[in-house]
Structure formats: C-alpha cells, structure tokens
Amino acid sequence: MKKKVLVVGAGLFGATYAHEMANKGYEIDVIEKRDTIGGNIYTYELKGIQVHKYGPHIFHTDEKYIWDYIQQFADFNHYINSPIANYYGEIYNLPFNMNTFSQMWNIKTPLEAQNIIDQQRKTEKQGKPENLEEQAISLIGTDIYEKLIKGYTEKQWMKKATELPPFIIRRVPVRMTYDNNYYNDRYQGIPIGGYTQIIERMLDHQMINVHLNTDFMENRQQYLEEYDTIIYTGKIDEFFDYRLGDLEYRSLRFETDVLDCENYQGNAVVNYTDPETPYTRIIEHKHFDFGKQAQTVITREYPDTYSREKEAYYPINNTKNNRLYSEYVKLSKEIKNVTFAGRLAQYRYYDMEHVIALGLKMTSKFE
Ligand SMILES: Cc1cc2nc3c(=O)[nH]c(=O)nc-3n(C[C@H](O)[C@H](O)[C@H](O)COP(=O)(O)OP(=O)(O)OC[C@H]3O[C@@H](n4cnc5c(N)ncnc54)[C@H](O)[C@@H]3O)c2cc1C
C-alpha cells in the first residue's frame, strides 16, 4: 500500500508535486489556505481578459523538457516580454540594448554606445563599490543609472540607492544589439486562457483531493500525526510560529481598474522609473494575450512594506535573513515527515521553470 501524502499549498510547486505523485499511484490530499488554486500564478478573467492577480507572469525557460512538460497543460502563445520604461514621459526600451542607447544618446552604433558607457563609468569614483549607486554606475554609467535604475530601485526597496548594498545589482544585463526581448531563454510565452487552468489540469486527477480555505497552521499537530509524508510549501518561519524571528520580504500592493478604452499604453509592461510616480509599473493585461476587447484592464503595482498578514513576494536574501533561514532549516531537519519546498519554504526567489524542475526532480526518486 502506498502511503497517503499531504501537500500544503496549491501553487505551481505543490501542483507539480501532487500531479507527479498521483501519476505514480499515490493518494494525495492538497490543502490550500486561499479560496483559489494556483498560488501566485493565479489568473482570473475580467471583461474577457486574463488578469494576473499576483503580478505579471511570463513563462520562460531554456530547458526543452520543462517547455514540453508545461505544454501538456495549456497551449502557449508567442508573447515576448519587451518592457518599456517611462521616465517623466521619456520612453525607453528595456532591457538595456541598442534601442535604449539610441533613444538616450541619439547614436546608432554599438561602438558609439560603448564609448559613452565607458566614459561615464570611468569618470565616477574608482575602487570597490560600497553601495548600489556606486555599483550600478560602475557597471552602466551615470545616464542609464539616473534615468532608468535609480528611481525605480529606490521605489522598489523604499530606500535610497546609497543606503542599499551593492550585491542587489550584481550585473546589469546589457545588449549591444537592437533586441528588446527581455529574456535570453529559447522558450517563452503566455498560456492561452491563463495560468489557473494549468493548475486545474494538474490537480484534476482521480488520486488528488483538493481542499480550499484550509490552513495547515490551524490543525498542524493533527496533520503531523495523520500523514507520514507532508510536502509543505508555505513560509518556513510561520511553520515554526516565528520562534526564531521573522524572515523579511518585500511586499507589493496592486490596484486594478477596468478602463473604457481599447488600448491604454500599447504594451503589457511599462515601468515608471522616475522617483515621483508612486507606482513602479503598470500592467495592461490584454497585451499578454494580444487581446482586442473593447475595454482594457490595467494594474498599478506599488511597493509595500511586509508584515506577517501581507503577501510575501520577494525574499530579502541578505546575510542576516539567510542566517536566520539556515537556523530554521536546522529546526526543519528534526521533523522527519515534512519536506519544505517551493519559494516560501526555501526562502528564495524561484521562477516558474525552477519550481517545475524541482517538483520533477523530487518526485523522480519515487517508484
Ligand atoms: C511579482 C512576481 C512576478 C513574477 N513573475 C514571474 C515571471 O514572469 N516568470 C516566472 O517564471 N516566475 C515569476 N515569478 C515567480 C513565480 O510566482 C513562482 O515561481 C511561483 O509562484 C512559485 O510557486 P510556489 O508553489 O513555490 O509558491 P506559491 O505560488 O506562493 O504557492 C504557495 C501556496 O501555498 C499556500 N499556503 C501557504 N501557507 C499555507 C498554509 N499554512 N496552509 C495552506 N496553504 C498554504 C499559499 O496560499 C500558496 O497558494 C514571479 C513572482 C512574483 C512575486
């Protein structure tokens, strides 16, 4: 008899794990504290448009086996992520590439662009960068930093760039070609009909039972006694009642509006890189899907301070938090029937392709 497995969390990791184990003949209970499946990739339909509720999600991977895997659950369109930056009304292409440089300096060739960047990098302070500002300037020069990095980053982190550590910007991706494709991966797209159907199809299995509005923490002891195997995808500090302290995150706040116009900003993602606009970007969801609806849905994304009750979006992987996380990992080793996996349990930023890879790897060792 194969043992019953409890998966805590119906996000992409939990769903991949549950689906694969169910295919191997295990009976799986999935509990999810929200009233929806999908975790942060959840999308819903509004005015015929798929809205990315927890921030815009573009599927991308360089791995053919991941791309083949996800295609089982949805057809993907040919969307290519090419965000735009708006700096006090000046429009620039992202990521930084020859289009950006020619818009910034009215130049044409890679050599001209490289010369300007090198000049601006050199004239600034020499030596080891001590904060994010120095780091960014040493990589890309002053103009790009001032117009496209500074305001955006300070809003995101709610701190001055001179007070932020240099490691946040280890490298600045720069392309010396006229190529606005944000990702370098071979495969990229958006699921036609949204992401939620992917999770629905993964969980639609005779061996899987899903229970929404069910918080593991409310009956933790009972679950720990009832199941021999538990896959926990929630926050690791919460599992231990925050007894060693809280891991820190950056949070976000979203404001979504339906507008009576067909095309509001002409692009799915526009970043506001000036310091005064309070939001960091506006998402116009229909452009992920080449939508032609009469109305449009936009979401303004604001940075927000994190507290336990709010959504934990981006882990802040500084030395202090990483150390605290490793203390929680030590505690977790004492709980033999629980495996901690996924972005919250492992306190790290994962792209979708990474949680799928992790789910496939972890389940591959079972018969
Ligand atoms: C703003 C933003 C944009 C992103 N954009 C992209 C992108 O463009 N491309 C990309 O590849 N990736 C992107 N990502 C990353 C992507 O969201 C993650 O890779 C993915 O959601 C991770 O899945 P997960 O299952 O680990 O976590 P989650 O999606 O967070 O799922 C965890 C689930 O567990 C549930 N849960 C937690 N605690 C409990 C509990 N006690 N009891 C029951 N249930 C519980 C939660 O409610 C949640 O549903 C983005 C992330 C963010 C924050």
XYZ file of C-alpha atoms and ligand atoms in Angstrom:
420
model
C 0.000 0.000 0.000
C 1.373 3.388 -0.969
C 1.156 5.919 1.837
C -1.100 8.957 1.713
C 0.690 12.234 1.042
C -0.329 15.711 2.193
C 0.680 18.649 0.014
C 0.311 22.020 1.759
C -0.241 24.744 -0.849
C -1.780 24.545 -4.327
C 0.816 26.750 -6.041
C 2.837 25.633 -9.039
C 5.263 23.641 -6.938
C 2.571 21.872 -4.891
C 0.536 21.118 -8.022
C 3.528 19.720 -9.934
C 4.461 17.545 -6.984
C 0.883 16.336 -6.464
C 0.389 15.597 -10.163
C 3.568 13.574 -10.496
C 2.991 11.588 -7.319
C -0.621 10.899 -8.293
C 0.646 9.529 -11.626
C 2.796 7.155 -9.626
C -0.263 5.880 -7.766
C -0.055 7.856 -4.541
C -3.193 9.248 -2.994
C -2.704 12.970 -2.415
C -4.551 15.456 -0.264
C -3.835 19.055 -1.209
C -4.790 21.763 1.270
C -4.745 25.431 0.305
C -5.480 28.311 2.651
C -6.683 30.665 -0.092
C -10.016 30.204 -1.823
C -8.231 29.715 -5.137
C -5.658 27.315 -6.523
C -2.526 28.460 -8.341
C -0.651 30.331 -5.621
C 0.950 33.412 -7.111
C 0.466 32.387 -10.729
C -3.325 32.537 -10.312
C -5.120 34.401 -13.114
C -8.825 35.238 -13.459
C -10.992 36.549 -16.256
C -12.280 40.134 -16.213
C -14.016 41.646 -19.271
C -12.748 38.690 -21.286
C -9.144 39.430 -20.259
C -6.920 37.167 -18.149
C -5.731 39.205 -15.156
C -2.523 38.197 -13.364
C -3.684 38.784 -9.789
C -0.320 38.481 -8.024
C 1.878 40.250 -10.567
C 2.630 39.643 -14.252
C 3.925 36.172 -15.082
C 5.777 35.312 -18.273
C 6.760 31.726 -18.707
C 10.319 31.314 -19.962
C 12.873 28.547 -19.930
C 15.924 27.356 -21.773
C 15.128 23.733 -20.944
C 13.243 21.793 -23.577
C 11.968 19.215 -21.075
C 10.370 21.982 -18.956
C 8.808 23.570 -22.018
C 7.445 20.201 -23.180
C 6.168 19.486 -19.674
C 4.171 22.706 -19.262
C 2.654 22.364 -22.755
C 0.724 19.302 -21.549
C -1.469 21.593 -19.510
C -2.008 24.574 -21.844
C -1.279 25.958 -25.286
C 1.101 28.895 -25.202
C 1.113 31.989 -27.392
C 4.231 33.642 -28.811
C 4.377 36.553 -26.357
C 7.869 38.002 -25.945
C 8.494 40.152 -22.907
C 9.680 43.605 -24.046
C 9.007 46.082 -21.269
C 9.113 49.849 -21.725
C 10.450 52.429 -19.286
C 8.708 55.768 -18.789
C 10.947 58.428 -17.226
C 8.975 61.669 -16.848
C 7.319 60.927 -20.184
C 10.511 59.901 -21.998
C 10.089 56.385 -23.358
C 12.918 53.827 -23.434
C 13.093 50.197 -24.428
C 14.180 47.602 -21.892
C 16.285 45.615 -21.219
C 19.187 47.991 -21.882
C 20.049 47.497 -25.526
C 20.887 49.459 -28.666
C 17.305 50.787 -28.867
C 17.669 52.208 -25.331
C 21.062 53.718 -26.129
C 19.973 55.311 -29.366
C 16.885 56.777 -27.587
C 19.120 58.063 -24.751
C 22.016 59.487 -26.788
C 20.786 59.652 -30.366
C 23.586 57.353 -31.512
C 23.492 54.470 -33.973
C 26.356 52.034 -33.475
C 27.426 49.713 -30.646
C 30.855 51.355 -30.645
C 29.349 54.801 -30.007
C 27.213 53.379 -27.186
C 30.121 51.524 -25.606
C 32.305 54.623 -25.689
C 29.692 56.689 -23.850
C 29.123 53.986 -21.242
C 32.872 53.538 -20.686
C 33.374 57.286 -20.386
C 30.614 57.617 -17.775
C 31.822 54.612 -15.808
C 35.383 55.953 -15.676
C 34.637 59.497 -14.557
C 32.915 58.262 -11.406
C 34.508 57.115 -8.125
C 37.080 54.354 -8.590
C 37.620 51.384 -6.271
C 35.259 48.788 -4.842
C 31.610 49.941 -4.957
C 30.224 50.427 -1.480
C 26.548 50.790 -2.265
C 24.049 50.122 -5.024
C 24.519 53.529 -6.619
C 28.276 53.099 -6.987
C 27.836 49.548 -8.178
C 25.274 50.484 -10.857
C 27.339 53.428 -12.140
C 30.453 51.281 -12.294
C 28.542 48.837 -14.492
C 26.489 51.058 -16.794
C 27.437 54.718 -16.294
C 25.504 57.714 -14.999
C 22.771 58.372 -17.596
C 21.231 54.913 -17.557
C 21.595 54.796 -13.788
C 19.960 58.201 -13.184
C 17.061 57.734 -15.589
C 16.337 54.040 -15.595
C 17.697 52.454 -12.416
C 17.805 54.929 -9.524
C 14.166 55.981 -9.119
C 12.801 52.526 -9.872
C 15.108 50.763 -7.432
C 14.589 53.314 -4.659
C 10.820 52.903 -5.005
C 11.070 49.110 -5.027
C 13.201 48.945 -1.911
C 11.781 52.068 -0.258
C 15.355 53.150 0.474
C 17.990 55.446 -1.042
C 20.302 53.712 -3.501
C 23.250 54.918 -1.444
C 21.829 53.003 1.541
C 21.319 49.773 -0.397
C 24.039 47.111 -0.578
C 25.867 46.703 -3.912
C 25.014 42.974 -4.178
C 21.416 43.776 -5.210
C 22.781 44.694 -8.654
C 25.474 42.121 -9.318
C 25.321 42.709 -13.008
C 23.272 44.817 -15.377
C 22.263 42.901 -18.479
C 23.345 44.978 -21.467
C 22.807 44.033 -25.089
C 24.770 45.674 -27.834
C 22.127 44.670 -30.376
C 18.733 46.131 -31.261
C 16.902 43.397 -29.350
C 14.104 44.176 -26.863
C 13.492 40.585 -25.789
C 13.892 40.666 -22.013
C 14.872 37.023 -21.666
C 17.680 35.094 -23.299
C 15.837 31.763 -22.998
C 14.911 29.701 -26.037
C 11.264 29.205 -24.995
C 8.840 31.887 -23.869
C 5.107 32.579 -23.888
C 1.845 33.044 -22.011
C -0.704 30.239 -21.633
C -3.730 30.992 -23.812
C -6.626 31.172 -21.354
C -4.417 31.958 -18.346
C -2.366 30.121 -15.747
C -5.134 28.856 -13.465
C -6.193 26.196 -15.993
C -2.657 24.741 -15.774
C -3.051 24.138 -12.059
C -6.630 22.914 -12.569
C -5.435 20.321 -15.051
C -2.517 19.265 -12.881
C -4.842 18.703 -9.927
C -7.668 17.151 -11.930
C -6.689 13.577 -11.114
C -8.608 10.746 -9.515
C -5.863 10.316 -6.916
C -5.918 14.000 -5.827
C -8.322 15.650 -3.386
C -8.127 19.427 -3.079
C -9.398 21.328 -0.033
C -9.520 25.107 -0.358
C -9.817 27.547 2.564
C -7.841 25.093 4.671
C -4.895 26.434 6.626
C -2.317 23.865 7.712
C -1.365 26.015 10.690
C -4.846 25.727 12.178
C -4.514 21.949 12.604
C -0.780 21.455 12.337
C -0.485 18.838 15.069
C -3.297 16.752 13.674
C -1.782 16.765 10.162
C 1.658 15.898 11.512
C 0.217 12.862 13.260
C -2.080 11.793 10.431
C 0.338 11.829 7.454
C 3.675 10.056 7.064
C 4.683 12.356 4.242
C 3.941 16.086 4.139
C 5.186 18.497 1.494
C 4.954 21.971 2.963
C 5.147 24.947 0.566
C 4.194 27.737 2.994
C 6.549 30.082 4.854
C 9.145 28.205 6.859
C 9.193 30.762 9.701
C 5.418 30.543 10.027
C 5.607 26.736 10.298
C 7.699 27.239 13.445
C 5.473 30.027 14.817
C 8.222 32.566 14.003
C 10.018 31.336 17.098
C 13.479 32.399 15.895
C 12.249 35.663 14.366
C 10.607 36.779 11.101
C 12.230 36.345 7.712
C 11.906 39.590 5.769
C 10.247 40.077 2.396
C 9.377 42.888 0.056
C 5.657 43.131 -0.469
C 3.531 44.668 -3.214
C 0.125 46.283 -3.484
C -1.941 46.124 -6.659
C -4.679 48.472 -7.872
C -6.688 47.108 -10.770
C -9.046 49.172 -12.960
C -11.230 48.493 -15.958
C -10.882 51.310 -18.494
C -13.275 52.185 -21.282
C -10.621 52.268 -23.941
C -9.256 49.579 -26.181
C -5.574 50.236 -25.727
C -4.248 52.246 -22.783
C -0.461 52.040 -23.001
C 0.343 49.907 -26.061
C 2.445 47.415 -24.119
C 1.894 44.805 -21.400
C 4.518 46.217 -19.021
C 5.520 49.853 -18.554
C 7.985 50.623 -15.746
C 7.847 54.092 -14.192
C 11.464 54.860 -13.432
C 11.126 58.420 -12.119
C 11.126 58.920 -8.334
C 7.806 60.795 -8.178
C 5.267 58.385 -9.703
C 4.248 56.320 -6.668
C 3.876 53.025 -8.506
C 6.709 51.071 -10.101
C 4.848 49.798 -13.122
C 1.527 49.487 -14.918
C 0.486 46.173 -16.371
C -2.050 46.150 -19.222
C -3.081 42.517 -19.129
C -4.685 42.178 -22.573
C -1.335 42.693 -24.298
C -0.045 39.421 -22.840
C -2.654 37.767 -24.998
C -2.830 40.146 -27.993
C -6.395 40.975 -26.845
C -8.778 43.000 -28.987
C -11.556 43.569 -26.413
C -13.357 46.944 -26.395
C -12.234 47.614 -22.816
C -8.939 47.108 -21.073
C -7.763 46.111 -17.581
C -4.734 47.764 -16.019
C -2.964 47.117 -12.731
C -0.752 49.620 -10.960
C 1.935 47.928 -8.889
C 3.071 49.687 -5.714
C 5.860 48.643 -3.390
C 4.640 47.829 0.101
C 6.214 47.087 3.456
C 5.846 43.492 4.530
C 4.225 42.171 7.679
C 3.010 38.665 8.583
C -0.546 39.291 7.382
C 0.529 40.589 3.957
C 1.651 38.648 0.893
C 5.332 37.737 0.981
C 6.545 38.460 -2.548
C 10.321 38.785 -2.737
C 12.645 37.333 -0.073
C 15.323 39.747 1.096
C 18.314 37.424 0.927
C 20.811 39.498 2.909
C 23.270 37.948 5.345
C 21.012 38.397 8.369
C 17.985 36.742 6.752
C 19.985 33.949 5.136
C 21.491 33.148 8.518
C 18.058 33.096 10.131
C 16.789 30.876 7.328
C 19.585 28.364 7.918
C 18.567 28.235 11.593
C 15.041 27.357 10.521
C 16.459 24.705 8.190
C 18.195 23.133 11.189
C 14.859 23.008 13.036
C 13.174 21.527 9.976
C 15.603 18.594 9.892
C 14.157 17.430 13.213
C 10.711 16.969 11.691
C 11.119 13.758 9.794
C 7.824 13.532 7.932
C 7.865 17.067 6.476
C 9.729 18.246 3.384
C 9.971 22.016 2.903
C 9.921 23.038 -0.750
C 8.913 25.910 -3.023
C 9.644 29.618 -2.882
C 8.292 30.299 0.632
C 9.530 27.175 2.368
C 13.005 27.567 0.855
C 13.061 31.340 1.240
C 14.366 32.036 -2.226
C 13.202 33.551 -5.480
C 12.244 30.837 -7.936
C 10.989 31.335 -11.472
C 8.190 29.037 -12.589
C 10.582 26.850 -14.540
C 12.615 26.279 -11.369
C 9.716 25.056 -9.243
C 8.661 22.691 -12.022
C 12.227 21.361 -12.271
C 12.299 20.942 -8.502
C 8.952 19.137 -8.440
C 10.028 16.750 -11.209
C 13.362 16.058 -9.532
C 11.888 15.439 -6.087
C 9.228 13.044 -7.381
C 11.563 11.170 -9.740
C 13.007 9.117 -6.893
C 9.634 7.539 -6.077
C 8.513 4.357 -7.801
C 5.547 39.774 -8.693
C 6.075 38.446 -9.186
C 6.235 38.246 -10.541
C 6.735 37.028 -11.003
N 6.895 36.863 -12.351
C 7.384 35.704 -12.825
C 7.592 35.533 -14.231
O 7.339 36.432 -15.032
N 8.085 34.347 -14.666
C 8.389 33.320 -13.795
O 8.829 32.252 -14.257
N 8.180 33.451 -12.465
C 7.701 34.612 -11.954
N 7.501 34.761 -10.604
C 7.772 33.620 -9.711
C 6.553 32.673 -9.526
O 5.491 33.389 -8.943
C 6.990 31.492 -8.617
O 7.987 30.746 -9.260
C 5.874 30.510 -8.260
O 4.683 31.149 -7.911
C 6.332 29.648 -7.103
O 5.370 28.658 -6.798
P 5.275 28.036 -5.339
O 4.299 26.923 -5.437
O 6.641 27.751 -4.816
O 4.734 29.215 -4.402
P 3.319 29.935 -4.294
O 2.766 30.262 -5.623
O 3.466 31.031 -3.319
O 2.375 28.805 -3.663
C 2.350 28.508 -2.285
C 0.907 28.213 -1.905
O 0.864 27.719 -0.562
C -0.248 28.265 0.093
N -0.002 28.228 1.550
C 0.938 28.906 2.232
N 0.855 28.620 3.536
C -0.169 27.748 3.686
C -0.761 27.090 4.803
N -0.335 27.305 6.058
N -1.802 26.251 4.587
C -2.275 26.041 3.339
N -1.755 26.650 2.246
C -0.724 27.483 2.417
C -0.312 29.695 -0.464
O -1.577 30.269 -0.273
C 0.030 29.454 -1.936
O -1.125 29.200 -2.692
C 7.069 35.985 -10.104
C 6.921 36.208 -8.731
C 6.465 37.433 -8.279
C 6.376 37.653 -6.800
